[in-house]
Amino acid sequence: MNRSLAEKSKAFFKSWEFVLLVILCLEIVVFATKNPKFLKPAVLLGSLNDIISICIISLFVTFCMITGGIDIQAGSIVGLTSIIIGVSWQDFGFNIWTAVILSVLIAAVCGALSGYFVAYCDVQPMVVTLGGSFLYAGIALLISNLSATASYKGISGFPDSFKFISKYRFGDVLPLQVVIFLVLTVIAHILLKKTKYGRMIFLVGINKNAAEYSGINSKLVMMSAYILSAISASIAGIILTSYLGTAKSDLGATFTLQIITACVLGGTLSTGGKGSAIGTGLAAVVIGVLKFGLPLSFGVNQQYMDIPVGALLLIVVICRSLATNPKVVALTHKTQKAAIKKGSVKESLKAL
Amino acid sequence: MKALKRFTKAREAGSIIFLVLLVLLVGALNPAFLAPASLLSCLNDSVVFTLLAVGIAFVILTGEIDVSIGATMGMSAAVAATILRDGGSWMTAFVMAIIVGAVVGLINGWGVSIMRIPSLIFTLGVNGLTRGMIYVYTTGAWVENLPGSFTKLANVKLIGHLTVFYAVTFTGVLAANYVTNHTKHGRYFTAVGDNISGAALVGIPTTGTKITAYVLCGIFAALAGMAYTSRIGFVTPTAGNGYEMKAIAACVLGGVALTGGQGTLLGAAIGAIIMSSISRILVFMGFSSDYDNTLTGIMLIVIVVVTTVMQNREIIRNHHEILLARTSEELKTVQEGA
């Protein structure tokens, strides 16, 4: 079972993660040649600040997609988390950390509710989480009405200890929130690839019935994926609230499409059974650097950022579709066969 | 009696009954809601959502999804509004809007049915591109100062309080509903969504049907964009943002199954009425319209969960009946043999 290092690295060079890494390097090289400021460590690492929530959420939405589902409610859970922290801290007088824990718990309950409907009632994940996205955004708005502050203003003035999450930089360079993202990526990767739980997630996504017959409580596994993605959304909500310094109910309302873009770009199959945390994380970083670098280096208007992200997604899926197209596959097979034949002729000549 | 039985079996029956009950309930709490003017303005307000929901229903019936209609609608609205603002004729604006919608639909159809890319992902990408194109096209500015003759169009009444817009839309929906339910080619959409391999085996052009569905969806989104422009009177670059989710929700409320092959266009139109009257209902019930999203979410989840659970029970019951019938037959043969 122990593969040699050479085999492992060969597999890596063929993997989708490697392609993403190449795209990322290309992006950095192109942006840096146009604007050398881009290479400053503080700038480069800080480029992720604006998109860190999407990076974090997409890691765990990948779990849902691997089980064959989808989670489009994560964006509204970000707003719900944010407003719960704000209202319970400002208007109910909770300690800020109690408020944070409360918000994570409520988010987990929200995820569990949707997960229950998906797993135990067999309702389509897309519909349930669509309903969830309306419901939780609505609840967030209602909670914001409990506050003395007008909802459009947002609740601000959080204590420094809370702002610390987003303001602190290791050695004045590496932001704490980026470290949190990296740690979560590692956790998600270990969960998916190194634990029994991860194997269950994959098996449920590949064949739910087979998973059920082999003694896996597939319903619980599916539900857990939604709980995890809701918790990740609440973590993103905490970081975003700290980063912006204000708690608003509509934070994260526009995240949904970007989250799914990151998951798909990361190589997750929307039909389930395939995906990786590293891939999703890399894809999210690719999107983040693109959205940060284009305005900085090429002066592209921030408003146009939907175009490159959309184009990137389309190019990737079209290329991938072409690569699996039977005609194209047959073509590459032919050239491979031809190469093998040539090789064998040479070898036989050598043997002579 | 037969007609009644057929009605109760139809998928949109639940939504119609739900709508009637909802109206009666709100009417009981606040009789002012039952005034014709109030009820008709519920209908008049639903024009944009009805067009979007019916358009996306074509795609959902074939078992795919289109999350780019919000951007398509915004793009068509921006193109039409710019032409009108610059003094172009209505006809040019109308035709250009339709062309924009059809082209986006064609791209979606190509990606989904020819390139075989999962529809959610492909239309997501197209959504981003189209939304970005709106910003490029309008340079991020609002399109304002439309001719008054165009913006007044939305308020032209046909009979009493019923606007011409809704009357035309509803007639169109009824016609489309008839075509998809009662003509050979119209049934293709449902057939493809119900069982694509089966449909291909009996000679239905599955690829063509899906592309048609997407083009129709784009055209309906363009019509919705025109209606939106006329009603609102200006177009912002964010016009139609998030409408795709509301249109999908309207379809689900109207009994169109997201798995494809089940539901009718009429159902989608009724779902759109429910969807767009929620905020009005809230006001009549004495709640703030802030409850809008919460109520939509609860309704969506409850309706979907209840229908799914009931369907699954029926499937299990049918399965049991089949098994029972089989075992009793086997018993008979055994007994006869003995």
PDB file of C-alpha atoms in Angstrom, chain B residues 6-282:
ATOM      1  CA  ARG B   6     -58.784  14.960 -12.358  1.00  0.00           C
ATOM      2  CA  PHE B   7     -58.391  18.365 -10.767  1.00  0.00           C
ATOM      3  CA  THR B   8     -57.617  16.980  -7.311  1.00  0.00           C
ATOM      4  CA  LYS B   9     -55.013  14.662  -8.812  1.00  0.00           C
ATOM      5  CA  ALA B  10     -53.244  17.463 -10.649  1.00  0.00           C
ATOM      6  CA  ARG B  11     -50.085  18.695  -9.016  1.00  0.00           C
ATOM      7  CA  GLU B  12     -51.082  22.343  -9.115  1.00  0.00           C
ATOM      8  CA  ALA B  13     -54.338  21.527  -7.279  1.00  0.00           C
ATOM      9  CA  GLY B  14     -52.541  21.727  -3.949  1.00  0.00           C
ATOM     10  CA  SER B  15     -51.197  25.165  -4.793  1.00  0.00           C
ATOM     11  CA  ILE B  16     -54.583  26.456  -5.995  1.00  0.00           C
ATOM     12  CA  ILE B  17     -56.281  25.185  -2.842  1.00  0.00           C
ATOM     13  CA  PHE B  18     -53.492  26.662  -0.763  1.00  0.00           C
ATOM     14  CA  LEU B  19     -53.859  30.014  -2.514  1.00  0.00           C
ATOM     15  CA  VAL B  20     -57.641  30.045  -2.045  1.00  0.00           C
ATOM     16  CA  LEU B  21     -57.338  29.090   1.627  1.00  0.00           C
ATOM     17  CA  LEU B  22     -54.681  31.738   2.125  1.00  0.00           C
ATOM     18  CA  VAL B  23     -56.884  34.403   0.532  1.00  0.00           C
ATOM     19  CA  LEU B  24     -59.912  33.298   2.596  1.00  0.00           C
ATOM     20  CA  LEU B  25     -57.875  33.238   5.801  1.00  0.00           C
ATOM     21  CA  VAL B  26     -56.486  36.701   5.248  1.00  0.00           C
ATOM     22  CA  GLY B  27     -59.946  37.858   4.135  1.00  0.00           C
ATOM     23  CA  ALA B  28     -61.463  36.514   7.367  1.00  0.00           C
ATOM     24  CA  LEU B  29     -58.923  38.417   9.433  1.00  0.00           C
ATOM     25  CA  ASN B  30     -59.174  41.575   7.360  1.00  0.00           C
ATOM     26  CA  PRO B  31     -62.156  41.809   4.984  1.00  0.00           C
ATOM     27  CA  ALA B  32     -60.543  44.744   3.183  1.00  0.00           C
ATOM     28  CA  PHE B  33     -58.219  42.230   1.536  1.00  0.00           C
ATOM     29  CA  LEU B  34     -61.120  40.634  -0.319  1.00  0.00           C
ATOM     30  CA  ALA B  35     -61.993  43.858  -2.151  1.00  0.00           C
ATOM     31  CA  PRO B  36     -61.591  43.314  -5.917  1.00  0.00           C
ATOM     32  CA  ALA B  37     -59.097  46.154  -6.194  1.00  0.00           C
ATOM     33  CA  SER B  38     -56.873  44.575  -3.556  1.00  0.00           C
ATOM     34  CA  LEU B  39     -57.097  41.067  -4.983  1.00  0.00           C
ATOM     35  CA  LEU B  40     -56.463  42.266  -8.503  1.00  0.00           C
ATOM     36  CA  SER B  41     -53.456  44.280  -7.471  1.00  0.00           C
ATOM     37  CA  CYS B  42     -52.025  41.035  -6.057  1.00  0.00           C
ATOM     38  CA  LEU B  43     -52.295  39.663  -9.578  1.00  0.00           C
ATOM     39  CA  ASN B  44     -50.977  42.830 -11.207  1.00  0.00           C
ATOM     40  CA  ASP B  45     -47.942  42.841  -8.926  1.00  0.00           C
ATOM     41  CA  SER B  46     -47.055  39.299  -9.882  1.00  0.00           C
ATOM     42  CA  VAL B  47     -46.405  39.959 -13.595  1.00  0.00           C
ATOM     43  CA  VAL B  48     -42.599  39.926 -13.367  1.00  0.00           C
ATOM     44  CA  PHE B  49     -42.458  36.854 -11.140  1.00  0.00           C
ATOM     45  CA  THR B  50     -45.049  35.032 -13.223  1.00  0.00           C
ATOM     46  CA  LEU B  51     -43.021  35.527 -16.395  1.00  0.00           C
ATOM     47  CA  LEU B  52     -39.796  34.447 -14.660  1.00  0.00           C
ATOM     48  CA  ALA B  53     -41.378  31.446 -12.960  1.00  0.00           C
ATOM     49  CA  VAL B  54     -43.056  30.214 -16.136  1.00  0.00           C
ATOM     50  CA  GLY B  55     -39.830  30.666 -18.063  1.00  0.00           C
ATOM     51  CA  ILE B  56     -37.757  28.719 -15.574  1.00  0.00           C
ATOM     52  CA  ALA B  57     -40.521  26.108 -15.341  1.00  0.00           C
ATOM     53  CA  PHE B  58     -39.706  25.021 -18.919  1.00  0.00           C
ATOM     54  CA  VAL B  59     -36.137  24.321 -17.835  1.00  0.00           C
ATOM     55  CA  ILE B  60     -37.122  22.708 -14.530  1.00  0.00           C
ATOM     56  CA  LEU B  61     -39.604  20.430 -16.328  1.00  0.00           C
ATOM     57  CA  THR B  62     -36.733  19.048 -18.401  1.00  0.00           C
ATOM     58  CA  GLY B  63     -34.894  18.259 -15.167  1.00  0.00           C
ATOM     59  CA  GLU B  64     -32.319  21.046 -15.348  1.00  0.00           C
ATOM     60  CA  ILE B  65     -32.044  24.396 -13.600  1.00  0.00           C
ATOM     61  CA  ASP B  66     -31.201  27.944 -14.638  1.00  0.00           C
ATOM     62  CA  VAL B  67     -29.797  30.338 -12.048  1.00  0.00           C
ATOM     63  CA  SER B  68     -28.891  32.940 -14.662  1.00  0.00           C
ATOM     64  CA  ILE B  69     -32.402  34.293 -15.280  1.00  0.00           C
ATOM     65  CA  GLY B  70     -32.011  37.137 -12.802  1.00  0.00           C
ATOM     66  CA  ALA B  71     -28.995  38.428 -14.734  1.00  0.00           C
ATOM     67  CA  THR B  72     -30.663  37.708 -18.093  1.00  0.00           C
ATOM     68  CA  MET B  73     -33.651  39.744 -17.005  1.00  0.00           C
ATOM     69  CA  GLY B  74     -31.397  42.582 -15.828  1.00  0.00           C
ATOM     70  CA  MET B  75     -29.409  42.526 -19.100  1.00  0.00           C
ATOM     71  CA  SER B  76     -32.544  42.613 -21.279  1.00  0.00           C
ATOM     72  CA  ALA B  77     -34.019  45.362 -19.133  1.00  0.00           C
ATOM     73  CA  ALA B  78     -30.810  47.406 -19.401  1.00  0.00           C
ATOM     74  CA  VAL B  79     -30.584  46.951 -23.185  1.00  0.00           C
ATOM     75  CA  ALA B  80     -34.253  47.804 -23.745  1.00  0.00           C
ATOM     76  CA  ALA B  81     -34.150  50.764 -21.373  1.00  0.00           C
ATOM     77  CA  THR B  82     -31.044  52.227 -23.033  1.00  0.00           C
ATOM     78  CA  ILE B  83     -32.679  52.021 -26.477  1.00  0.00           C
ATOM     79  CA  LEU B  84     -35.862  53.650 -25.176  1.00  0.00           C
ATOM     80  CA  ARG B  85     -33.940  56.374 -23.368  1.00  0.00           C
ATOM     81  CA  ASP B  86     -32.008  57.213 -26.519  1.00  0.00           C
ATOM     82  CA  GLY B  87     -35.258  57.673 -28.415  1.00  0.00           C
ATOM     83  CA  GLY B  88     -35.424  54.273 -30.116  1.00  0.00           C
ATOM     84  CA  SER B  89     -38.770  52.779 -31.024  1.00  0.00           C
ATOM     85  CA  TRP B  90     -40.568  50.315 -28.753  1.00  0.00           C
ATOM     86  CA  MET B  91     -40.295  47.649 -31.399  1.00  0.00           C
ATOM     87  CA  THR B  92     -36.477  47.883 -31.535  1.00  0.00           C
ATOM     88  CA  ALA B  93     -36.260  47.772 -27.744  1.00  0.00           C
ATOM     89  CA  PHE B  94     -38.608  44.803 -27.579  1.00  0.00           C
ATOM     90  CA  VAL B  95     -36.825  42.848 -30.276  1.00  0.00           C
ATOM     91  CA  MET B  96     -33.378  43.588 -28.855  1.00  0.00           C
ATOM     92  CA  ALA B  97     -34.444  42.492 -25.369  1.00  0.00           C
ATOM     93  CA  ILE B  98     -35.822  39.240 -26.757  1.00  0.00           C
ATOM     94  CA  ILE B  99     -32.647  38.656 -28.751  1.00  0.00           C
ATOM     95  CA  VAL B 100     -30.512  39.169 -25.622  1.00  0.00           C
ATOM     96  CA  GLY B 101     -32.675  36.701 -23.695  1.00  0.00           C
ATOM     97  CA  ALA B 102     -32.616  34.149 -26.484  1.00  0.00           C
ATOM     98  CA  VAL B 103     -28.833  34.384 -26.907  1.00  0.00           C
ATOM     99  CA  VAL B 104     -28.190  33.844 -23.183  1.00  0.00           C
ATOM    100  CA  GLY B 105     -30.661  30.955 -23.300  1.00  0.00           C
ATOM    101  CA  LEU B 106     -28.892  29.487 -26.306  1.00  0.00           C
ATOM    102  CA  ILE B 107     -25.530  29.641 -24.547  1.00  0.00           C
ATOM    103  CA  ASN B 108     -27.025  27.940 -21.492  1.00  0.00           C
ATOM    104  CA  GLY B 109     -28.650  25.290 -23.661  1.00  0.00           C
ATOM    105  CA  TRP B 110     -25.398  24.655 -25.519  1.00  0.00           C
ATOM    106  CA  GLY B 111     -23.396  24.247 -22.318  1.00  0.00           C
ATOM    107  CA  VAL B 112     -25.916  22.040 -20.574  1.00  0.00           C
ATOM    108  CA  SER B 113     -27.149  19.752 -23.302  1.00  0.00           C
ATOM    109  CA  ILE B 114     -24.278  19.614 -25.791  1.00  0.00           C
ATOM    110  CA  MET B 115     -21.278  20.049 -23.489  1.00  0.00           C
ATOM    111  CA  ARG B 116     -23.108  18.062 -20.785  1.00  0.00           C
ATOM    112  CA  ILE B 117     -21.998  20.343 -17.962  1.00  0.00           C
ATOM    113  CA  PRO B 118     -24.161  20.181 -14.809  1.00  0.00           C
ATOM    114  CA  SER B 119     -26.771  22.882 -15.314  1.00  0.00           C
ATOM    115  CA  LEU B 120     -26.393  24.534 -11.902  1.00  0.00           C
ATOM    116  CA  ILE B 121     -22.688  25.079 -12.499  1.00  0.00           C
ATOM    117  CA  PHE B 122     -22.900  26.226 -16.086  1.00  0.00           C
ATOM    118  CA  THR B 123     -25.735  28.690 -15.535  1.00  0.00           C
ATOM    119  CA  LEU B 124     -23.917  29.924 -12.437  1.00  0.00           C
ATOM    120  CA  GLY B 125     -20.964  30.862 -14.597  1.00  0.00           C
ATOM    121  CA  VAL B 126     -23.226  32.454 -17.214  1.00  0.00           C
ATOM    122  CA  ASN B 127     -24.931  34.350 -14.395  1.00  0.00           C
ATOM    123  CA  GLY B 128     -21.607  35.869 -13.328  1.00  0.00           C
ATOM    124  CA  LEU B 129     -20.671  36.766 -16.906  1.00  0.00           C
ATOM    125  CA  THR B 130     -24.045  38.325 -17.704  1.00  0.00           C
ATOM    126  CA  ARG B 131     -24.168  40.280 -14.468  1.00  0.00           C
ATOM    127  CA  GLY B 132     -20.694  41.613 -15.215  1.00  0.00           C
ATOM    128  CA  MET B 133     -21.745  42.512 -18.764  1.00  0.00           C
ATOM    129  CA  ILE B 134     -24.588  44.628 -17.345  1.00  0.00           C
ATOM    130  CA  TYR B 135     -22.028  46.688 -15.439  1.00  0.00           C
ATOM    131  CA  VAL B 136     -19.873  47.028 -18.555  1.00  0.00           C
ATOM    132  CA  TYR B 137     -22.870  47.944 -20.715  1.00  0.00           C
ATOM    133  CA  THR B 138     -24.334  50.509 -18.350  1.00  0.00           C
ATOM    134  CA  THR B 139     -20.911  51.553 -16.953  1.00  0.00           C
ATOM    135  CA  GLY B 140     -22.440  50.939 -13.549  1.00  0.00           C
ATOM    136  CA  ALA B 141     -24.892  53.816 -13.882  1.00  0.00           C
ATOM    137  CA  TRP B 142     -28.672  53.713 -13.616  1.00  0.00           C
ATOM    138  CA  VAL B 143     -30.642  53.893 -16.858  1.00  0.00           C
ATOM    139  CA  GLU B 144     -33.144  56.642 -16.165  1.00  0.00           C
ATOM    140  CA  ASN B 145     -35.338  59.194 -17.964  1.00  0.00           C
ATOM    141  CA  LEU B 146     -37.349  56.645 -19.881  1.00  0.00           C
ATOM    142  CA  PRO B 147     -40.183  58.057 -22.006  1.00  0.00           C
ATOM    143  CA  GLY B 148     -43.350  58.486 -19.983  1.00  0.00           C
ATOM    144  CA  SER B 149     -45.439  56.742 -22.608  1.00  0.00           C
ATOM    145  CA  PHE B 150     -43.484  53.540 -21.875  1.00  0.00           C
ATOM    146  CA  THR B 151     -43.577  53.723 -18.092  1.00  0.00           C
ATOM    147  CA  LYS B 152     -47.304  54.487 -18.142  1.00  0.00           C
ATOM    148  CA  LEU B 153     -47.847  51.268 -20.077  1.00  0.00           C
ATOM    149  CA  ALA B 154     -47.653  49.203 -16.895  1.00  0.00           C
ATOM    150  CA  ASN B 155     -50.684  50.970 -15.436  1.00  0.00           C
ATOM    151  CA  VAL B 156     -53.001  50.738 -18.434  1.00  0.00           C
ATOM    152  CA  LYS B 157     -56.135  48.981 -17.225  1.00  0.00           C
ATOM    153  CA  LEU B 158     -58.070  46.474 -19.284  1.00  0.00           C
ATOM    154  CA  ILE B 159     -61.228  46.026 -17.245  1.00  0.00           C
ATOM    155  CA  GLY B 160     -61.672  47.589 -13.836  1.00  0.00           C
ATOM    156  CA  HIS B 161     -58.416  47.204 -11.943  1.00  0.00           C
ATOM    157  CA  LEU B 162     -56.933  44.445 -14.066  1.00  0.00           C
ATOM    158  CA  THR B 163     -53.928  45.708 -16.005  1.00  0.00           C
ATOM    159  CA  VAL B 164     -53.358  44.833 -19.640  1.00  0.00           C
ATOM    160  CA  PHE B 165     -49.943  43.453 -18.643  1.00  0.00           C
ATOM    161  CA  TYR B 166     -51.385  40.816 -16.388  1.00  0.00           C
ATOM    162  CA  ALA B 167     -54.182  39.946 -18.773  1.00  0.00           C
ATOM    163  CA  VAL B 168     -51.699  39.421 -21.607  1.00  0.00           C
ATOM    164  CA  THR B 169     -49.298  37.506 -19.383  1.00  0.00           C
ATOM    165  CA  PHE B 170     -52.001  35.243 -18.016  1.00  0.00           C
ATOM    166  CA  THR B 171     -53.438  34.514 -21.460  1.00  0.00           C
ATOM    167  CA  GLY B 172     -49.934  33.692 -22.633  1.00  0.00           C
ATOM    168  CA  VAL B 173     -49.401  31.385 -19.668  1.00  0.00           C
ATOM    169  CA  LEU B 174     -52.687  29.590 -20.331  1.00  0.00           C
ATOM    170  CA  ALA B 175     -51.758  29.131 -23.981  1.00  0.00           C
ATOM    171  CA  ALA B 176     -48.264  27.855 -23.092  1.00  0.00           C
ATOM    172  CA  ASN B 177     -49.806  25.598 -20.459  1.00  0.00           C
ATOM    173  CA  TYR B 178     -52.141  24.120 -23.074  1.00  0.00           C
ATOM    174  CA  VAL B 179     -49.292  23.585 -25.504  1.00  0.00           C
ATOM    175  CA  THR B 180     -47.059  21.841 -22.954  1.00  0.00           C
ATOM    176  CA  ASN B 181     -49.852  19.640 -21.656  1.00  0.00           C
ATOM    177  CA  HIS B 182     -51.892  18.759 -24.693  1.00  0.00           C
ATOM    178  CA  THR B 183     -49.692  18.807 -27.767  1.00  0.00           C
ATOM    179  CA  LYS B 184     -47.171  16.234 -28.858  1.00  0.00           C
ATOM    180  CA  HIS B 185     -44.204  18.555 -29.022  1.00  0.00           C
ATOM    181  CA  GLY B 186     -45.208  20.343 -25.840  1.00  0.00           C
ATOM    182  CA  ARG B 187     -45.117  17.074 -23.906  1.00  0.00           C
ATOM    183  CA  TYR B 188     -41.454  16.641 -24.871  1.00  0.00           C
ATOM    184  CA  PHE B 189     -40.374  18.878 -21.974  1.00  0.00           C
ATOM    185  CA  THR B 190     -42.028  16.704 -19.345  1.00  0.00           C
ATOM    186  CA  ALA B 191     -40.973  13.508 -21.103  1.00  0.00           C
ATOM    187  CA  VAL B 192     -37.310  14.521 -21.147  1.00  0.00           C
ATOM    188  CA  GLY B 193     -37.435  15.547 -17.505  1.00  0.00           C
ATOM    189  CA  ASP B 194     -39.236  12.411 -16.403  1.00  0.00           C
ATOM    190  CA  ASN B 195     -36.917   9.902 -18.038  1.00  0.00           C
ATOM    191  CA  ILE B 196     -34.302  11.170 -20.416  1.00  0.00           C
ATOM    192  CA  SER B 197     -33.103   7.780 -21.649  1.00  0.00           C
ATOM    193  CA  GLY B 198     -36.677   6.645 -22.183  1.00  0.00           C
ATOM    194  CA  ALA B 199     -37.458   9.823 -24.075  1.00  0.00           C
ATOM    195  CA  ALA B 200     -34.404   9.325 -26.290  1.00  0.00           C
ATOM    196  CA  LEU B 201     -35.435   5.711 -26.961  1.00  0.00           C
ATOM    197  CA  VAL B 202     -38.873   6.702 -28.224  1.00  0.00           C
ATOM    198  CA  GLY B 203     -37.286   9.194 -30.578  1.00  0.00           C
ATOM    199  CA  ILE B 204     -37.636  12.504 -28.761  1.00  0.00           C
ATOM    200  CA  PRO B 205     -34.784  14.888 -29.597  1.00  0.00           C
ATOM    201  CA  THR B 206     -33.583  15.350 -26.015  1.00  0.00           C
ATOM    202  CA  THR B 207     -30.767  17.764 -26.830  1.00  0.00           C
ATOM    203  CA  GLY B 208     -33.030  19.969 -28.923  1.00  0.00           C
ATOM    204  CA  THR B 209     -35.756  19.938 -26.288  1.00  0.00           C
ATOM    205  CA  LYS B 210     -33.366  21.107 -23.590  1.00  0.00           C
ATOM    206  CA  ILE B 211     -31.950  23.879 -25.777  1.00  0.00           C
ATOM    207  CA  THR B 212     -35.513  24.984 -26.629  1.00  0.00           C
ATOM    208  CA  ALA B 213     -36.358  25.040 -22.941  1.00  0.00           C
ATOM    209  CA  TYR B 214     -33.374  27.272 -22.192  1.00  0.00           C
ATOM    210  CA  VAL B 215     -34.116  29.616 -25.098  1.00  0.00           C
ATOM    211  CA  LEU B 216     -37.752  29.912 -23.993  1.00  0.00           C
ATOM    212  CA  CYS B 217     -36.549  30.562 -20.453  1.00  0.00           C
ATOM    213  CA  GLY B 218     -34.283  33.336 -21.697  1.00  0.00           C
ATOM    214  CA  ILE B 219     -37.091  34.881 -23.772  1.00  0.00           C
ATOM    215  CA  PHE B 220     -39.465  34.823 -20.802  1.00  0.00           C
ATOM    216  CA  ALA B 221     -36.748  36.435 -18.674  1.00  0.00           C
ATOM    217  CA  ALA B 222     -36.431  39.146 -21.334  1.00  0.00           C
ATOM    218  CA  LEU B 223     -40.205  39.723 -21.250  1.00  0.00           C
ATOM    219  CA  ALA B 224     -39.988  39.935 -17.470  1.00  0.00           C
ATOM    220  CA  GLY B 225     -37.223  42.500 -17.917  1.00  0.00           C
ATOM    221  CA  MET B 226     -39.466  44.608 -20.164  1.00  0.00           C
ATOM    222  CA  ALA B 227     -42.343  44.397 -17.677  1.00  0.00           C
ATOM    223  CA  TYR B 228     -39.957  45.280 -14.857  1.00  0.00           C
ATOM    224  CA  THR B 229     -38.615  48.317 -16.727  1.00  0.00           C
ATOM    225  CA  SER B 230     -42.103  49.565 -17.463  1.00  0.00           C
ATOM    226  CA  ARG B 231     -43.264  49.108 -13.868  1.00  0.00           C
ATOM    227  CA  ILE B 232     -40.222  50.505 -12.087  1.00  0.00           C
ATOM    228  CA  GLY B 233     -39.355  53.216 -14.620  1.00  0.00           C
ATOM    229  CA  PHE B 234     -35.560  52.855 -14.355  1.00  0.00           C
ATOM    230  CA  VAL B 235     -32.983  50.070 -14.453  1.00  0.00           C
ATOM    231  CA  THR B 236     -30.121  49.650 -11.987  1.00  0.00           C
ATOM    232  CA  PRO B 237     -27.140  47.360 -12.675  1.00  0.00           C
ATOM    233  CA  THR B 238     -28.374  45.126  -9.857  1.00  0.00           C
ATOM    234  CA  ALA B 239     -31.849  44.731 -11.387  1.00  0.00           C
ATOM    235  CA  GLY B 240     -33.053  41.167 -11.029  1.00  0.00           C
ATOM    236  CA  ASN B 241     -30.351  40.203  -8.535  1.00  0.00           C
ATOM    237  CA  GLY B 242     -31.645  37.265  -6.502  1.00  0.00           C
ATOM    238  CA  TYR B 243     -34.797  36.925  -8.604  1.00  0.00           C
ATOM    239  CA  GLU B 244     -33.593  33.544  -9.833  1.00  0.00           C
ATOM    240  CA  MET B 245     -33.987  32.092  -6.347  1.00  0.00           C
ATOM    241  CA  LYS B 246     -37.456  33.608  -5.983  1.00  0.00           C
ATOM    242  CA  ALA B 247     -38.504  32.241  -9.362  1.00  0.00           C
ATOM    243  CA  ILE B 248     -37.313  28.762  -8.380  1.00  0.00           C
ATOM    244  CA  ALA B 249     -39.176  29.103  -5.085  1.00  0.00           C
ATOM    245  CA  ALA B 250     -42.324  30.122  -6.975  1.00  0.00           C
ATOM    246  CA  CYS B 251     -42.041  27.018  -9.143  1.00  0.00           C
ATOM    247  CA  VAL B 252     -41.654  24.802  -6.090  1.00  0.00           C
ATOM    248  CA  LEU B 253     -44.646  26.479  -4.417  1.00  0.00           C
ATOM    249  CA  GLY B 254     -46.611  25.825  -7.605  1.00  0.00           C
ATOM    250  CA  GLY B 255     -45.893  22.115  -7.532  1.00  0.00           C
ATOM    251  CA  VAL B 256     -43.166  21.926 -10.174  1.00  0.00           C
ATOM    252  CA  ALA B 257     -40.750  19.263  -8.955  1.00  0.00           C
ATOM    253  CA  LEU B 258     -37.085  20.215  -9.200  1.00  0.00           C
ATOM    254  CA  THR B 259     -36.313  16.625 -10.194  1.00  0.00           C
ATOM    255  CA  GLY B 260     -38.048  17.348 -13.484  1.00  0.00           C
ATOM    256  CA  GLY B 261     -40.959  15.817 -15.306  1.00  0.00           C
ATOM    257  CA  GLN B 262     -43.632  16.850 -12.838  1.00  0.00           C
ATOM    258  CA  GLY B 263     -45.699  20.000 -12.707  1.00  0.00           C
ATOM    259  CA  THR B 264     -47.313  22.484 -15.063  1.00  0.00           C
ATOM    260  CA  LEU B 265     -46.674  26.021 -16.220  1.00  0.00           C
ATOM    261  CA  LEU B 266     -50.003  27.075 -14.698  1.00  0.00           C
ATOM    262  CA  GLY B 267     -48.765  25.781 -11.347  1.00  0.00           C
ATOM    263  CA  ALA B 268     -45.646  27.899 -11.689  1.00  0.00           C
ATOM    264  CA  ALA B 269     -47.792  30.959 -12.407  1.00  0.00           C
ATOM    265  CA  ILE B 270     -49.884  30.295  -9.297  1.00  0.00           C
ATOM    266  CA  GLY B 271     -46.732  29.819  -7.242  1.00  0.00           C
ATOM    267  CA  ALA B 272     -45.587  33.217  -8.509  1.00  0.00           C
ATOM    268  CA  ILE B 273     -48.855  34.799  -7.352  1.00  0.00           C
ATOM    269  CA  ILE B 274     -48.420  33.284  -3.880  1.00  0.00           C
ATOM    270  CA  MET B 275     -44.797  34.392  -3.825  1.00  0.00           C
ATOM    271  CA  SER B 276     -45.467  37.990  -4.801  1.00  0.00           C
ATOM    272  CA  SER B 277     -48.553  38.480  -2.637  1.00  0.00           C
ATOM    273  CA  ILE B 278     -46.826  37.443   0.592  1.00  0.00           C
ATOM    274  CA  SER B 279     -45.721  40.956   1.457  1.00  0.00           C
ATOM    275  CA  ARG B 280     -49.196  42.363   0.714  1.00  0.00           C
ATOM    276  CA  ILE B 281     -50.786  39.627   2.827  1.00  0.00           C
ATOM    277  CA  LEU B 282     -48.456  40.472   5.698  1.00  0.00           C
TER     278      LEU B 282
END
